[in-house]
mmCIF file of C-alpha atoms in Angstrom:
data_model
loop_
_atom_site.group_PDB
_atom_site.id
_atom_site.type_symbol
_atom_site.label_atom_id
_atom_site.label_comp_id
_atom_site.label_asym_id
_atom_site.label_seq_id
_atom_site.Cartn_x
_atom_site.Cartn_y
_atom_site.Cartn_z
ATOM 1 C CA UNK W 291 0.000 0.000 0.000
ATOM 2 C CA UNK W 292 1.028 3.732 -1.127
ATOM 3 C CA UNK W 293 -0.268 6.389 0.497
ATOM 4 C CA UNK W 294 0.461 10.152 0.372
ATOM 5 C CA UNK W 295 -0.194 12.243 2.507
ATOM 6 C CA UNK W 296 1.050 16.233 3.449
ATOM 7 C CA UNK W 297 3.200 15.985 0.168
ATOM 8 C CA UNK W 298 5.059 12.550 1.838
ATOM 9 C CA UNK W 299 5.099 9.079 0.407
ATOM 10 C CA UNK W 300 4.833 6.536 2.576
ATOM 11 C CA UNK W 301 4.987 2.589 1.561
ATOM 12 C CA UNK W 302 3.267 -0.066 3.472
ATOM 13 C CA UNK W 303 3.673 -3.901 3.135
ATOM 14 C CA UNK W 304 0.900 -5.780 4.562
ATOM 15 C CA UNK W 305 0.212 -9.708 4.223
ATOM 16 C CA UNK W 306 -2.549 -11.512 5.908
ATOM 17 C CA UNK W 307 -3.109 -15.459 5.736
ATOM 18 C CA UNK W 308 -6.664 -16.840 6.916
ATOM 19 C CA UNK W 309 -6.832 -20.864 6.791
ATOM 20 C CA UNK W 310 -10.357 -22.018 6.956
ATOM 21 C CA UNK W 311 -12.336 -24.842 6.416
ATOM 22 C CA UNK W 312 -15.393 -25.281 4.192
ATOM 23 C CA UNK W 313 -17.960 -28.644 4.466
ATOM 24 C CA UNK W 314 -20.509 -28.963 1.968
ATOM 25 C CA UNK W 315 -24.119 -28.988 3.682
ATOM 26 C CA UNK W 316 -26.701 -29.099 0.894
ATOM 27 C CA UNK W 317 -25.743 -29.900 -3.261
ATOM 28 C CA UNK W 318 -28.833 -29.634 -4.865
ATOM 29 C CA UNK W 319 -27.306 -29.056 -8.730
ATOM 30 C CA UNK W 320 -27.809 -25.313 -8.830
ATOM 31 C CA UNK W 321 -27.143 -24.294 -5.430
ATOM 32 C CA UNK W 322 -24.670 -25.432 -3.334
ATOM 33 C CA UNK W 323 -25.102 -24.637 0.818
ATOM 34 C CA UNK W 324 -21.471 -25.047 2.844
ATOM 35 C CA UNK W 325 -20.552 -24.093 5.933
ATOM 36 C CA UNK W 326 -17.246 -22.260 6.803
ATOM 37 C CA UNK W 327 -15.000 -21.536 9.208
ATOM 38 C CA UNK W 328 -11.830 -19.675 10.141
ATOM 39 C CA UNK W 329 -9.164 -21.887 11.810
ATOM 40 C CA UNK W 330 -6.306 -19.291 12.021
ATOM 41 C CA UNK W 331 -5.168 -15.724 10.514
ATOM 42 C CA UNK W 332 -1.742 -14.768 10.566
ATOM 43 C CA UNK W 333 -0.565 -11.028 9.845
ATOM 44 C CA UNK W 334 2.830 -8.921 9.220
ATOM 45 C CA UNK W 335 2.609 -5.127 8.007
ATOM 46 C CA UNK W 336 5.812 -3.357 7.705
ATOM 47 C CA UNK W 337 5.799 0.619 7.623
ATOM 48 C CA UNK W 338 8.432 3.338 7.991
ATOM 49 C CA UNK W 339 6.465 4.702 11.370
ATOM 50 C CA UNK W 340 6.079 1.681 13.503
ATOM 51 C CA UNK W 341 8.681 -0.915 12.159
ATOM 52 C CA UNK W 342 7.376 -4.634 11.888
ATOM 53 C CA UNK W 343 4.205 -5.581 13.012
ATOM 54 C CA UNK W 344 3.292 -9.328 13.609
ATOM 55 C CA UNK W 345 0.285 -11.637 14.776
ATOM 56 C CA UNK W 346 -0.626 -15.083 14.443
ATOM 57 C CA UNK W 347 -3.848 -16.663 15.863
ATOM 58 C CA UNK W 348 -2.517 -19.647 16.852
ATOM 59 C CA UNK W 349 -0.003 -18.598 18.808
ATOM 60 C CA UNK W 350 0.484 -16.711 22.507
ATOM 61 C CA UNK W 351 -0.010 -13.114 21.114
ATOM 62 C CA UNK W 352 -0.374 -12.170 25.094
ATOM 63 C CA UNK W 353 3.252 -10.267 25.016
ATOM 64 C CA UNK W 354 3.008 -8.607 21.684
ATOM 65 C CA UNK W 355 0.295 -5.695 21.878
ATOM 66 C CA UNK W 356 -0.333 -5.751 18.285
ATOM 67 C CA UNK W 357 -1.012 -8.979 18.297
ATOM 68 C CA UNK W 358 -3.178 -9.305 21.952
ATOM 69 C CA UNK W 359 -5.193 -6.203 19.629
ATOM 70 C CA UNK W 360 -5.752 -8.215 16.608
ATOM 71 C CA UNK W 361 -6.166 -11.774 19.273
ATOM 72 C CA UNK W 362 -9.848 -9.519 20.655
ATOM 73 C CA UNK W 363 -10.603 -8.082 16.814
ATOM 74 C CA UNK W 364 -10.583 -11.402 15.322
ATOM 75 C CA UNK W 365 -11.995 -13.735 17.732
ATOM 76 C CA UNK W 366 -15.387 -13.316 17.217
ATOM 77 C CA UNK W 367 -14.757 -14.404 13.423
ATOM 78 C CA UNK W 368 -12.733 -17.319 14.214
ATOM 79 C CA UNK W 369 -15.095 -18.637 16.532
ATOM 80 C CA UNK W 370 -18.264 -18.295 13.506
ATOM 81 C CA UNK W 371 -19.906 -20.584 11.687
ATOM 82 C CA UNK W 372 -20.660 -19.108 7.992
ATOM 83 C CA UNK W 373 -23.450 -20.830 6.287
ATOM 84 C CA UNK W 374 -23.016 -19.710 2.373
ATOM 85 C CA UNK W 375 -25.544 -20.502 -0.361
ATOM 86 C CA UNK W 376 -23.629 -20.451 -4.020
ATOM 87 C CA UNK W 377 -24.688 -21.077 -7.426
ATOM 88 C CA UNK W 378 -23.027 -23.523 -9.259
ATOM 89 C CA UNK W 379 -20.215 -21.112 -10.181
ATOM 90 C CA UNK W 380 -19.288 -20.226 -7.251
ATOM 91 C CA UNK W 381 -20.874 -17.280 -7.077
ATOM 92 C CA UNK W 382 -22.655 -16.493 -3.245
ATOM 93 C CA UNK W 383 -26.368 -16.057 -3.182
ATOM 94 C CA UNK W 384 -26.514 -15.413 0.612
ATOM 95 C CA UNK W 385 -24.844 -15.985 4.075
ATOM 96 C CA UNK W 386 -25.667 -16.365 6.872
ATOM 97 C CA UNK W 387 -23.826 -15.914 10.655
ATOM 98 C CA UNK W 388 -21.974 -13.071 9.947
ATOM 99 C CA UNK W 389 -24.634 -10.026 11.044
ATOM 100 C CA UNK W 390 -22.601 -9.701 14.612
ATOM 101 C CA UNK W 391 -19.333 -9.487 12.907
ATOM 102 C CA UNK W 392 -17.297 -5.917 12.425
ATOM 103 C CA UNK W 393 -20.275 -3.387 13.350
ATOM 104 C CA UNK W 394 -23.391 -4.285 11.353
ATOM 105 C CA UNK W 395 -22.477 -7.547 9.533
ATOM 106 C CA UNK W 396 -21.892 -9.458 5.863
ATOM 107 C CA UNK W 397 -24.236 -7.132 3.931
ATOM 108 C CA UNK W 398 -23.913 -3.918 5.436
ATOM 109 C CA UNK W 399 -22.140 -1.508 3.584
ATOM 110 C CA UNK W 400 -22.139 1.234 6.071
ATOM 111 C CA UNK W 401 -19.100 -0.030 7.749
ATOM 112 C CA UNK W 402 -19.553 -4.285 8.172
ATOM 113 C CA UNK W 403 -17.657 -6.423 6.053
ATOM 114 C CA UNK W 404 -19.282 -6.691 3.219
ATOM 115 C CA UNK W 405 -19.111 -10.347 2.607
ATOM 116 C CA UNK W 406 -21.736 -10.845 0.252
ATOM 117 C CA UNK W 407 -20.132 -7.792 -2.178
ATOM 118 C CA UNK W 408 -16.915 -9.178 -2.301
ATOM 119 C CA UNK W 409 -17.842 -13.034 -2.663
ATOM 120 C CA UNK W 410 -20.579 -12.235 -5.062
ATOM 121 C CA UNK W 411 -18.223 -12.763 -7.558
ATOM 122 C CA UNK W 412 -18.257 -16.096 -9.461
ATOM 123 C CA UNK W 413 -15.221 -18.261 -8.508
ATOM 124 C CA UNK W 414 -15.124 -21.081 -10.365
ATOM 125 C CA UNK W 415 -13.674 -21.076 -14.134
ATOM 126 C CA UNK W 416 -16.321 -21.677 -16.778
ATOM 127 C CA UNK W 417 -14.428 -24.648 -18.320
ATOM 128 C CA UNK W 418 -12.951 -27.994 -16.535
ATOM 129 C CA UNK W 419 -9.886 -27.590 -14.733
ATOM 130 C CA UNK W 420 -6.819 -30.591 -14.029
ATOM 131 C CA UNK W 421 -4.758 -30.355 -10.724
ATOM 132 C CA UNK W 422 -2.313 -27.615 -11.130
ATOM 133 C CA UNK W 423 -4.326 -25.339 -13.378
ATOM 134 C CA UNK W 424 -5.063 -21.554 -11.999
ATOM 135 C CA UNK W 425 -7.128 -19.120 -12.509
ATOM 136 C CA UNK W 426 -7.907 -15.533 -11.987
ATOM 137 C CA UNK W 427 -10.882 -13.459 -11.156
ATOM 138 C CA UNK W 428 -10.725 -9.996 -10.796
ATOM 139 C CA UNK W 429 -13.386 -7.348 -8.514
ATOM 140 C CA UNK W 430 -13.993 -3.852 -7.935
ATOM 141 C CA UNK W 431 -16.048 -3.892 -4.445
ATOM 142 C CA UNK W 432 -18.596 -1.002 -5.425
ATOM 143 C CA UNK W 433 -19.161 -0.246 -1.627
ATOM 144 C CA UNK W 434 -15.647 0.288 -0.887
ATOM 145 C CA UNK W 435 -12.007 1.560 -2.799
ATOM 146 C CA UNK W 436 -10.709 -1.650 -3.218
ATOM 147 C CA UNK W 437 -10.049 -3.763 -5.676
ATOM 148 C CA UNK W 438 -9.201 -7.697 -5.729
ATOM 149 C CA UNK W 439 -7.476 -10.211 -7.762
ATOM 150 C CA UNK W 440 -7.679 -13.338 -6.866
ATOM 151 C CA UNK W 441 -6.007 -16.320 -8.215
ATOM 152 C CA UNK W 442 -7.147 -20.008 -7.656
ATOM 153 C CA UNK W 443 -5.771 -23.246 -8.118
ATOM 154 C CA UNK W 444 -6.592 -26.733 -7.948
ATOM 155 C CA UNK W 445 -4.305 -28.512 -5.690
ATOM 156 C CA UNK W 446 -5.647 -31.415 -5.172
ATOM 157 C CA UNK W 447 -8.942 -33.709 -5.419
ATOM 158 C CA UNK W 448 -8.870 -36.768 -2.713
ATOM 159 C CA UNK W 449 -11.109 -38.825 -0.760
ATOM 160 C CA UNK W 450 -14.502 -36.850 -2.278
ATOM 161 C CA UNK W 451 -12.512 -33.768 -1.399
ATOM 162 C CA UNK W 452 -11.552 -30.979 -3.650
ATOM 163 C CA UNK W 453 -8.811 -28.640 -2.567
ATOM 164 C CA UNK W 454 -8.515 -25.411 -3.901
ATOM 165 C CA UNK W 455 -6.106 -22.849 -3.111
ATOM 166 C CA UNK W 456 -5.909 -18.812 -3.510
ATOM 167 C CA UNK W 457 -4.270 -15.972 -3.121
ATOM 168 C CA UNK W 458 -6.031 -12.687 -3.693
ATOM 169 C CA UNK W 459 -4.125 -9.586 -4.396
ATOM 170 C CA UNK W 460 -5.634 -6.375 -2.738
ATOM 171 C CA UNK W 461 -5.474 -2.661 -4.019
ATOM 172 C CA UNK W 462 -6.955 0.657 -3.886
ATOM 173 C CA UNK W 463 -9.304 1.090 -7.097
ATOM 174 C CA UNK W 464 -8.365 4.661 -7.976
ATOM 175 C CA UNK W 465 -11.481 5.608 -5.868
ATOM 176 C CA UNK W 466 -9.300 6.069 -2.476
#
């Protein structure tokens, strides 16, 4: 992240990791009802004015005040089930069990996270995929400045499982 501000430049590096677990509930062809969780998120931000900043959810954050910070501001999530309702794509419908979460929950725009903005995108490729192959989706969140590009792969598919990994890239959309 970039920011100026007074005339000054100032360069932030921020990376956040979230490991969670999804568990398909309901298939019915069209829709597709899962339930998710977070099992960990892990942070570092580097910036000129306060050096390295670290926190990991599954360890002791109790001596590192950034960390005990982010250990209160993320509980809450890690501790929610997510029921979400997709179409066949990929692309959520609704969800459910996030209304409590960051100040007015998944659809409010006015300061929640707005879950159902960014994941109304549709994540899965429109052609069959083999294990390896990636692919990228790209969103401008219309209720906030940011923009995401997220890239998915299929790792693996085992035991009736299907593993899929991404990493999303996050920016400012020329709006901020």
């Amino acid at each position: 992240i970039s920011m100026n501000m007074m005339g000054q430049s100032m360069d932030m590096d921020q990376k956040m990791e979230m490991g969670s677990k999804m568990s398909v509930l309901e298939n019915n062809g069209s829709e597709v009802k899962t339930k998710m969780t977070y099992e960990y998120m892990a942070m570092t931000m580097e910036n000129p004015m306060t050096g390295t900043m670290e926190y990991d959810s599954r360890e002791d954050n109790s001596d590192n005040l950034f960390g005990a910070e982010l250990d209160k501001a993320f509980q809450d999530m890690l501790e929610t089930e997510i029921i979400i309702t997709q179409d066949n794509r990929g692309k959520t419908i609704s969800t459910e069990g996030m209304e409590d979460l960051a100040g007015g929950g998944a659809g409010n725009s006015q300061g929640g996270l707005n879950f159902n903005s960014i994941m109304g995108m549709s994540h899965f490729p429109e052609k069959a995929v083999n294990v390896g192959d990636s692919w990228t989706n790209v969103y401008d969140d219309p209720a906030s400045p940011m923009k995401f590009d997220i890239t998915m792969t299929l790792e693996k598919v085992a035991n009736g499982k299907v593993y899929v990994g991404f990493q999303s890239d996050v920016s400012s959309n020329d709006q901020f």
